[in-house]
Amino acid sequence: MELSYETAEKALQTAREKALSLNIPVTIAVVDMGGHLIALARLDSVYGVIDFAVKKARTAAMFAVNTEMMGSIISETGIHGYGMLNSNEGLLTIAGGVVLKNTEGKIIGAIGSSGGSPEQDKEIAEAGAQAIA
């Protein structure tokens, strides 16, 4: 199953509700497995975090792991990490990018949140991911 707009919107709205409950002005991005933007919500967040949310989601989708895990992987690559981080218009390897799985457990995309602390961004993105699992 590919990531439909309806599924992306469900993840986005659940993540949005979590962000609102935490009173955090974040931007949330949902991408498909190709890293293409499907849905975006900007909750009165500052401009720069739009790019961060999209990059977190794209990074999680591209490598099929949550971004905090990807940060650990890249830190172990030494000099090769530079090329990985700067590929595909840049990656972001801090918490807040979470893979999206369908009900069968297959990865179908990713969701990224930016604007809070890394822990808050992770919590918001995970809420969105759990809404469709």
mmCIF file with all atom_site columns, C-alpha atoms in Angstrom, residues 21-117:
data_model
loop_
_atom_site.group_PDB
_atom_site.id
_atom_site.type_symbol
_atom_site.label_atom_id
_atom_site.label_alt_id
_atom_site.label_comp_id
_atom_site.label_asym_id
_atom_site.label_entity_id
_atom_site.label_seq_id
_atom_site.pdbx_PDB_ins_code
_atom_site.Cartn_x
_atom_site.Cartn_y
_atom_site.Cartn_z
_atom_site.occupancy
_atom_site.B_iso_or_equiv
_atom_site.pdbx_formal_charge
_atom_site.auth_seq_id
_atom_site.auth_comp_id
_atom_site.auth_asym_id
_atom_site.auth_atom_id
_atom_site.pdbx_PDB_model_num
ATOM 1  C CA . SER A 1 21  ? -2.110 19.665 23.552 1.00 0.00 ? 21  SER A CA 1
ATOM 2  C CA . LEU A 1 22  ? 1.542  20.390 24.357 1.00 0.00 ? 22  LEU A CA 1
ATOM 3  C CA . ASN A 1 23  ? 1.074  24.039 23.283 1.00 0.00 ? 23  ASN A CA 1
ATOM 4  C CA . ILE A 1 24  ? 4.059  23.871 20.930 1.00 0.00 ? 24  ILE A CA 1
ATOM 5  C CA . PRO A 1 25  ? 4.048  25.842 17.646 1.00 0.00 ? 25  PRO A CA 1
ATOM 6  C CA . VAL A 1 26  ? 5.596  23.278 15.311 1.00 0.00 ? 26  VAL A CA 1
ATOM 7  C CA . THR A 1 27  ? 5.545  22.455 11.644 1.00 0.00 ? 27  THR A CA 1
ATOM 8  C CA . ILE A 1 28  ? 4.621  18.876 10.743 1.00 0.00 ? 28  ILE A CA 1
ATOM 9  C CA . ALA A 1 29  ? 5.403  17.285 7.373  1.00 0.00 ? 29  ALA A CA 1
ATOM 10 C CA . VAL A 1 30  ? 4.312  13.935 5.939  1.00 0.00 ? 30  VAL A CA 1
ATOM 11 C CA . VAL A 1 31  ? 6.174  12.401 2.997  1.00 0.00 ? 31  VAL A CA 1
ATOM 12 C CA . ASP A 1 32  ? 5.859  9.210  0.962  1.00 0.00 ? 32  ASP A CA 1
ATOM 13 C CA . MET A 1 33  ? 8.666  6.663  0.518  1.00 0.00 ? 33  MET A CA 1
ATOM 14 C CA . GLY A 1 34  ? 10.200 8.799  -2.225 1.00 0.00 ? 34  GLY A CA 1
ATOM 15 C CA . GLY A 1 35  ? 10.453 11.741 0.166  1.00 0.00 ? 35  GLY A CA 1
ATOM 16 C CA . HIS A 1 36  ? 7.738  13.653 -1.683 1.00 0.00 ? 36  HIS A CA 1
ATOM 17 C CA . LEU A 1 37  ? 5.636  15.969 0.465  1.00 0.00 ? 37  LEU A CA 1
ATOM 18 C CA . ILE A 1 38  ? 2.044  14.745 0.868  1.00 0.00 ? 38  ILE A CA 1
ATOM 19 C CA . ALA A 1 39  ? 0.760  16.957 3.707  1.00 0.00 ? 39  ALA A CA 1
ATOM 20 C CA . LEU A 1 40  ? 2.030  19.869 5.807  1.00 0.00 ? 40  LEU A CA 1
ATOM 21 C CA . ALA A 1 41  ? 0.745  21.843 8.793  1.00 0.00 ? 41  ALA A CA 1
ATOM 22 C CA . ARG A 1 42  ? 2.408  24.980 10.107 1.00 0.00 ? 42  ARG A CA 1
ATOM 23 C CA . LEU A 1 43  ? 1.111  25.742 13.591 1.00 0.00 ? 43  LEU A CA 1
ATOM 24 C CA . ASP A 1 44  ? 2.274  29.352 13.896 1.00 0.00 ? 44  ASP A CA 1
ATOM 25 C CA . SER A 1 45  ? 5.853  28.119 13.930 1.00 0.00 ? 45  SER A CA 1
ATOM 26 C CA . VAL A 1 46  ? 8.766  30.180 12.676 1.00 0.00 ? 46  VAL A CA 1
ATOM 27 C CA . TYR A 1 47  ? 9.657  29.930 8.989  1.00 0.00 ? 47  TYR A CA 1
ATOM 28 C CA . GLY A 1 48  ? 12.908 27.954 9.322  1.00 0.00 ? 48  GLY A CA 1
ATOM 29 C CA . VAL A 1 49  ? 11.325 24.903 10.879 1.00 0.00 ? 49  VAL A CA 1
ATOM 30 C CA . ILE A 1 50  ? 9.306  24.144 7.745  1.00 0.00 ? 50  ILE A CA 1
ATOM 31 C CA . ASP A 1 51  ? 12.498 22.994 6.044  1.00 0.00 ? 51  ASP A CA 1
ATOM 32 C CA . PHE A 1 52  ? 13.570 21.086 9.166  1.00 0.00 ? 52  PHE A CA 1
ATOM 33 C CA . ALA A 1 53  ? 10.263 19.182 9.403  1.00 0.00 ? 53  ALA A CA 1
ATOM 34 C CA . VAL A 1 54  ? 10.417 18.188 5.736  1.00 0.00 ? 54  VAL A CA 1
ATOM 35 C CA . LYS A 1 55  ? 14.074 17.146 6.020  1.00 0.00 ? 55  LYS A CA 1
ATOM 36 C CA . LYS A 1 56  ? 13.394 15.046 9.116  1.00 0.00 ? 56  LYS A CA 1
ATOM 37 C CA . ALA A 1 57  ? 10.544 13.261 7.335  1.00 0.00 ? 57  ALA A CA 1
ATOM 38 C CA . ARG A 1 58  ? 12.592 12.785 4.145  1.00 0.00 ? 58  ARG A CA 1
ATOM 39 C CA . THR A 1 59  ? 15.553 11.417 6.115  1.00 0.00 ? 59  THR A CA 1
ATOM 40 C CA . ALA A 1 60  ? 13.374 8.874  7.946  1.00 0.00 ? 60  ALA A CA 1
ATOM 41 C CA . ALA A 1 61  ? 11.721 7.781  4.682  1.00 0.00 ? 61  ALA A CA 1
ATOM 42 C CA . MET A 1 62  ? 14.976 7.578  2.731  1.00 0.00 ? 62  MET A CA 1
ATOM 43 C CA . PHE A 1 63  ? 16.745 5.361  5.239  1.00 0.00 ? 63  PHE A CA 1
ATOM 44 C CA . ALA A 1 64  ? 13.643 3.635  6.698  1.00 0.00 ? 64  ALA A CA 1
ATOM 45 C CA . VAL A 1 65  ? 14.653 4.492  10.275 1.00 0.00 ? 65  VAL A CA 1
ATOM 46 C CA . ASN A 1 66  ? 13.698 7.230  12.691 1.00 0.00 ? 66  ASN A CA 1
ATOM 47 C CA . THR A 1 67  ? 15.992 10.239 12.478 1.00 0.00 ? 67  THR A CA 1
ATOM 48 C CA . GLU A 1 68  ? 17.481 9.904  15.927 1.00 0.00 ? 68  GLU A CA 1
ATOM 49 C CA . MET A 1 69  ? 18.663 6.391  14.931 1.00 0.00 ? 69  MET A CA 1
ATOM 50 C CA . MET A 1 70  ? 20.067 7.786  11.675 1.00 0.00 ? 70  MET A CA 1
ATOM 51 C CA . GLY A 1 71  ? 22.091 10.298 13.670 1.00 0.00 ? 71  GLY A CA 1
ATOM 52 C CA . SER A 1 72  ? 23.791 7.431  15.487 1.00 0.00 ? 72  SER A CA 1
ATOM 53 C CA . ILE A 1 73  ? 24.472 5.606  12.220 1.00 0.00 ? 73  ILE A CA 1
ATOM 54 C CA . ILE A 1 74  ? 26.001 8.668  10.547 1.00 0.00 ? 74  ILE A CA 1
ATOM 55 C CA . SER A 1 75  ? 28.168 9.506  13.547 1.00 0.00 ? 75  SER A CA 1
ATOM 56 C CA . GLU A 1 76  ? 29.867 6.130  13.071 1.00 0.00 ? 76  GLU A CA 1
ATOM 57 C CA . THR A 1 77  ? 30.656 6.698  9.376  1.00 0.00 ? 77  THR A CA 1
ATOM 58 C CA . GLY A 1 78  ? 33.440 9.195  9.969  1.00 0.00 ? 78  GLY A CA 1
ATOM 59 C CA . ILE A 1 79  ? 34.334 11.220 6.898  1.00 0.00 ? 79  ILE A CA 1
ATOM 60 C CA . HIS A 1 80  ? 31.656 9.506  4.817  1.00 0.00 ? 80  HIS A CA 1
ATOM 61 C CA . GLY A 1 81  ? 28.958 11.067 7.010  1.00 0.00 ? 81  GLY A CA 1
ATOM 62 C CA . TYR A 1 82  ? 29.479 14.439 5.337  1.00 0.00 ? 82  TYR A CA 1
ATOM 63 C CA . GLY A 1 83  ? 28.395 13.059 1.980  1.00 0.00 ? 83  GLY A CA 1
ATOM 64 C CA . MET A 1 84  ? 25.383 11.336 3.501  1.00 0.00 ? 84  MET A CA 1
ATOM 65 C CA . LEU A 1 85  ? 24.221 14.466 5.333  1.00 0.00 ? 85  LEU A CA 1
ATOM 66 C CA . ASN A 1 86  ? 24.557 16.665 2.274  1.00 0.00 ? 86  ASN A CA 1
ATOM 67 C CA . SER A 1 87  ? 22.959 14.323 -0.250 1.00 0.00 ? 87  SER A CA 1
ATOM 68 C CA . ASN A 1 88  ? 19.456 14.824 -1.618 1.00 0.00 ? 88  ASN A CA 1
ATOM 69 C CA . GLU A 1 89  ? 19.211 18.500 -0.606 1.00 0.00 ? 89  GLU A CA 1
ATOM 70 C CA . GLY A 1 90  ? 20.462 17.723 2.886  1.00 0.00 ? 90  GLY A CA 1
ATOM 71 C CA . LEU A 1 91  ? 19.323 15.398 5.633  1.00 0.00 ? 91  LEU A CA 1
ATOM 72 C CA . LEU A 1 92  ? 18.496 16.085 9.262  1.00 0.00 ? 92  LEU A CA 1
ATOM 73 C CA . THR A 1 93  ? 19.427 13.489 11.839 1.00 0.00 ? 93  THR A CA 1
ATOM 74 C CA . ILE A 1 94  ? 17.959 14.786 15.085 1.00 0.00 ? 94  ILE A CA 1
ATOM 75 C CA . ALA A 1 95  ? 14.846 13.387 16.757 1.00 0.00 ? 95  ALA A CA 1
ATOM 76 C CA . GLY A 1 96  ? 11.499 14.235 15.217 1.00 0.00 ? 96  GLY A CA 1
ATOM 77 C CA . GLY A 1 97  ? 11.456 12.175 12.021 1.00 0.00 ? 97  GLY A CA 1
ATOM 78 C CA . VAL A 1 98  ? 9.488  8.928  12.369 1.00 0.00 ? 98  VAL A CA 1
ATOM 79 C CA . VAL A 1 99  ? 8.727  6.247  9.798  1.00 0.00 ? 99  VAL A CA 1
ATOM 80 C CA . LEU A 1 100 ? 5.083  5.560  8.987  1.00 0.00 ? 100 LEU A CA 1
ATOM 81 C CA . LYS A 1 101 ? 3.962  1.947  8.762  1.00 0.00 ? 101 LYS A CA 1
ATOM 82 C CA . ASN A 1 102 ? 0.704  0.521  7.520  1.00 0.00 ? 102 ASN A CA 1
ATOM 83 C CA . THR A 1 103 ? -1.320 -1.990 9.535  1.00 0.00 ? 103 THR A CA 1
ATOM 84 C CA . GLU A 1 104 ? 0.827  -4.838 8.154  1.00 0.00 ? 104 GLU A CA 1
ATOM 85 C CA . GLY A 1 105 ? 4.009  -3.149 9.413  1.00 0.00 ? 105 GLY A CA 1
ATOM 86 C CA . LYS A 1 106 ? 5.301  -2.091 5.980  1.00 0.00 ? 106 LYS A CA 1
ATOM 87 C CA . ILE A 1 107 ? 6.980  1.319  5.849  1.00 0.00 ? 107 ILE A CA 1
ATOM 88 C CA . ILE A 1 108 ? 4.939  3.632  3.606  1.00 0.00 ? 108 ILE A CA 1
ATOM 89 C CA . GLY A 1 109 ? 6.450  7.041  4.361  1.00 0.00 ? 109 GLY A CA 1
ATOM 90 C CA . ALA A 1 110 ? 7.489  9.246  7.248  1.00 0.00 ? 110 ALA A CA 1
ATOM 91 C CA . ILE A 1 111 ? 6.391  12.169 9.388  1.00 0.00 ? 111 ILE A CA 1
ATOM 92 C CA . GLY A 1 112 ? 8.590  14.957 10.696 1.00 0.00 ? 112 GLY A CA 1
ATOM 93 C CA . SER A 1 113 ? 7.982  17.560 13.369 1.00 0.00 ? 113 SER A CA 1
ATOM 94 C CA . SER A 1 114 ? 10.102 20.616 14.096 1.00 0.00 ? 114 SER A CA 1
ATOM 95 C CA . GLY A 1 115 ? 9.751  23.579 16.407 1.00 0.00 ? 115 GLY A CA 1
ATOM 96 C CA . GLY A 1 116 ? 9.909  21.979 19.840 1.00 0.00 ? 116 GLY A CA 1
ATOM 97 C CA . SER A 1 117 ? 12.753 20.270 21.632 1.00 0.00 ? 117 SER A CA 1
#
